[in-house]
Amino acid sequence: MILSIESSCDDSSIALSNIDNYKLLFHQKISQDKEHSRYGGVVPELASRLHSASLPRILENIKNDGFDFSKIKAIAVTNEPGLSVSLIEGVMMAKALSISLQIPLLAINHLKGHIYSLFLEKKAIFPISILLLSGGHSLILEAYDYNNIKLIATTMDDSFGEAFDKVAKMLDLGYPGGPIVESYALNGKGDICFPIPLRYSNEMAFSFSGLKNAVRVFIENKSLNQSIKSEICYAFQESAIKHIIQKSKKYMQYSNIKYFGVVGGASANKSLRMELEKLCIQFDKDILFAPLEFCSDNAAMIGRCGIDAYHLGEFVSFMDLDISPKSRF
Ligand code: KG4
Ligand code: ZN
């Protein structure tokens, strides 16, 4: 088995995966949404303290479930990108387990982990185009194999999920904003609209700060009732998704890669999924999503990624394992 640990932001999670048949044997995640909600975003110091309490609790549950720790052959841990004080908690636990169990470490890039959420309990598919939409990133990537991932497009400012979080904060709806804005949007009728970012630009890039600002300007000096909040959420979501669709379409016009995978916490958005499905039919692409439960941060995807790292012998020494707030691939 591989034991995997994820603590890059505000989810503490540990999983056990079978190295030979990819089966997920154990998975638990303790989310901190409730604790951060009153601040309208993640408070790093609070996240760190909560990880240091939650990770040992999950480990205790693994022990209580009767798993034999001598069958664990490696520890896979997210070491980048993320909040430094959060990443450190997982990495410290990984190092402690590696010493006590005398087994090697695997350093897993969180974004690569999201890609592998498509391959839970199965073999990886390459080459594959990836649309990664999360709280920290909005990317189009081309993955050719474990170590060959090409960046096609990124955001010039905010990320897709982050824009949902900020709009939710402006409307005082709570955190994380994505699912809340999505549910408010269900009651919108389309009475207002916001501009679509980079609509007339040829650039292969995303941008959400202008759209976010359009929402901010619209709500200035307005009293906001439930119905106007729904209209704002509807109009914001509509523009954000149209932007993703326009840039994905631009990409598909020249890409020959058959598979198109959509990953990251924001890939749970149902309207986004529907629009991307239509686009993939139009361009004859096979679309892949992670199971809804594994779109947001989780240790199962880190473990699945860890299995391929294990087979490639990509071990990292105790001394060399460090963290990085930025992605290095
Ligand atoms: O991948 P993830 O769990 O964490 C990061 O790596 O950032 O993504 C979390 C992000 C948050 O910004 C959250 O608001 C957004 O994904 N999100 C959504 C939805 N569900 C989560 N955004 C839009 N629609 C959703 N349904
Ligand atoms: Zn993530």
PDB file of C-alpha atoms and ligand atoms in Angstrom, residues 6 8-11 29 81-82 110-111 114 132-137 159-166 168 175-183 236-237 241 263-272 292 294-298 301, ligand 1:
ATOM      1  CA  GLU A   6      -2.918  16.055   1.435  1.00  0.00           C
ATOM      2  CA  SER A   8      -2.034  21.993   0.831  1.00  0.00           C
ATOM      3  CA  CYS A   9      -4.883  24.332   1.767  1.00  0.00           C
ATOM      4  CA  ASP A  10      -7.845  23.782   4.079  1.00  0.00           C
ATOM      5  CA  ASP A  11      -8.597  20.056   3.728  1.00  0.00           C
ATOM      6  CA  LYS A  29     -11.015  14.044   4.638  1.00  0.00           C
ATOM      7  CA  PRO A  81       1.960  24.296  -4.501  1.00  0.00           C
ATOM      8  CA  GLY A  82      -0.129  25.570  -1.601  1.00  0.00           C
ATOM      9  CA  HIS A 110      -0.833  19.035  -5.996  1.00  0.00           C
ATOM     10  CA  LEU A 111      -1.760  19.973  -9.596  1.00  0.00           C
ATOM     11  CA  HIS A 114      -5.681  16.796  -9.529  1.00  0.00           C
ATOM     12  CA  LEU A 132      -7.729  22.548 -14.234  1.00  0.00           C
ATOM     13  CA  LEU A 133     -10.021  24.946 -12.367  1.00  0.00           C
ATOM     14  CA  SER A 134      -9.486  25.358  -8.641  1.00  0.00           C
ATOM     15  CA  GLY A 135      -9.204  28.020  -5.961  1.00  0.00           C
ATOM     16  CA  GLY A 136      -5.568  28.700  -6.800  1.00  0.00           C
ATOM     17  CA  HIS A 137      -5.311  27.856 -10.513  1.00  0.00           C
ATOM     18  CA  SER A 159      -8.439  31.959 -10.727  1.00  0.00           C
ATOM     19  CA  PHE A 160     -11.931  30.704 -11.595  1.00  0.00           C
ATOM     20  CA  GLY A 161     -12.709  29.277  -8.122  1.00  0.00           C
ATOM     21  CA  GLU A 162     -11.172  32.275  -6.376  1.00  0.00           C
ATOM     22  CA  ALA A 163     -13.502  34.616  -8.322  1.00  0.00           C
ATOM     23  CA  PHE A 164     -16.506  32.588  -7.079  1.00  0.00           C
ATOM     24  CA  ASP A 165     -15.137  32.865  -3.518  1.00  0.00           C
ATOM     25  CA  LYS A 166     -14.699  36.627  -3.811  1.00  0.00           C
ATOM     26  CA  ALA A 168     -19.645  35.143  -2.471  1.00  0.00           C
ATOM     27  CA  TYR A 175     -17.124  30.208   2.105  1.00  0.00           C
ATOM     28  CA  PRO A 176     -16.315  28.338  -0.116  1.00  0.00           C
ATOM     29  CA  GLY A 177     -18.131  30.497  -2.642  1.00  0.00           C
ATOM     30  CA  GLY A 178     -18.319  28.086  -5.591  1.00  0.00           C
ATOM     31  CA  PRO A 179     -21.163  25.814  -4.499  1.00  0.00           C
ATOM     32  CA  ILE A 180     -23.081  28.719  -2.859  1.00  0.00           C
ATOM     33  CA  VAL A 181     -22.882  30.979  -5.926  1.00  0.00           C
ATOM     34  CA  GLU A 182     -23.882  28.012  -8.093  1.00  0.00           C
ATOM     35  CA  SER A 183     -26.981  27.340  -5.994  1.00  0.00           C
ATOM     36  CA  PHE A 236     -21.416  36.272 -12.869  1.00  0.00           C
ATOM     37  CA  GLN A 237     -21.444  32.497 -13.354  1.00  0.00           C
ATOM     38  CA  ILE A 241     -18.316  29.932 -17.797  1.00  0.00           C
ATOM     39  CA  VAL A 263     -10.283  18.638 -12.842  1.00  0.00           C
ATOM     40  CA  GLY A 264      -9.999  20.790  -9.694  1.00  0.00           C
ATOM     41  CA  GLY A 265     -12.553  21.795  -7.071  1.00  0.00           C
ATOM     42  CA  ALA A 266     -14.472  24.053  -9.472  1.00  0.00           C
ATOM     43  CA  SER A 267     -14.943  21.202 -11.969  1.00  0.00           C
ATOM     44  CA  ALA A 268     -17.882  20.184  -9.749  1.00  0.00           C
ATOM     45  CA  ASN A 269     -19.908  23.076 -11.224  1.00  0.00           C
ATOM     46  CA  LYS A 270     -22.844  21.516 -13.102  1.00  0.00           C
ATOM     47  CA  SER A 271     -23.442  24.316 -15.632  1.00  0.00           C
ATOM     48  CA  LEU A 272     -19.742  24.308 -16.480  1.00  0.00           C
ATOM     49  CA  LEU A 292     -17.746  14.544  -7.760  1.00  0.00           C
ATOM     50  CA  PHE A 294     -12.849  13.709  -5.616  1.00  0.00           C
ATOM     51  CA  CYS A 295     -12.989  17.038  -7.513  1.00  0.00           C
ATOM     52  CA  SER A 296     -11.959  19.084  -4.486  1.00  0.00           C
ATOM     53  CA  ASP A 297      -8.710  18.476  -2.607  1.00  0.00           C
ATOM     54  CA  ASN A 298      -8.290  14.907  -1.364  1.00  0.00           C
ATOM     55  CA  MET A 301      -5.707  11.582  -5.948  1.00  0.00           C
TER      56      MET A 301
HETATM   57  O1  KG4 B   1      -9.242  22.129  -5.902  1.00  0.00           O
HETATM   58  P1  KG4 B   1      -9.813  22.811  -4.715  1.00  0.00           P
HETATM   59  O2  KG4 B   1     -10.581  21.974  -3.723  1.00  0.00           O
HETATM   60  O3  KG4 B   1      -8.719  23.591  -3.912  1.00  0.00           O
HETATM   61  C1  KG4 B   1      -7.637  24.212  -4.536  1.00  0.00           C
HETATM   62  O4  KG4 B   1      -6.694  23.503  -4.919  1.00  0.00           O
HETATM   63  O5  KG4 B   1      -7.750  25.448  -4.717  1.00  0.00           O
HETATM   64  O6  KG4 B   1     -10.781  23.980  -5.266  1.00  0.00           O
HETATM   65  C2  KG4 B   1     -11.498  24.786  -4.406  1.00  0.00           C
HETATM   66  C3  KG4 B   1     -12.127  25.881  -5.237  1.00  0.00           C
HETATM   67  C4  KG4 B   1     -12.768  26.979  -4.358  1.00  0.00           C
HETATM   68  O7  KG4 B   1     -12.393  28.235  -4.876  1.00  0.00           O
HETATM   69  C5  KG4 B   1     -14.263  26.730  -4.558  1.00  0.00           C
HETATM   70  O8  KG4 B   1     -15.055  27.897  -4.415  1.00  0.00           O
HETATM   71  C6  KG4 B   1     -14.297  26.205  -5.971  1.00  0.00           C
HETATM   72  O9  KG4 B   1     -13.168  25.356  -6.066  1.00  0.00           O
HETATM   73  N1  KG4 B   1     -15.526  25.443  -6.234  1.00  0.00           N
HETATM   74  C7  KG4 B   1     -16.429  25.796  -7.173  1.00  0.00           C
HETATM   75  C8  KG4 B   1     -17.495  24.862  -7.061  1.00  0.00           C
HETATM   76  N2  KG4 B   1     -17.176  23.969  -6.066  1.00  0.00           N
HETATM   77  C9  KG4 B   1     -15.963  24.345  -5.577  1.00  0.00           C
HETATM   78  N3  KG4 B   1     -16.440  26.805  -8.067  1.00  0.00           N
HETATM   79  C10 KG4 B   1     -17.525  26.906  -8.864  1.00  0.00           C
HETATM   80  N4  KG4 B   1     -18.592  26.065  -8.807  1.00  0.00           N
HETATM   81  C11 KG4 B   1     -18.613  25.029  -7.925  1.00  0.00           C
HETATM   82  N5  KG4 B   1     -19.661  24.213  -7.865  1.00  0.00           N
END
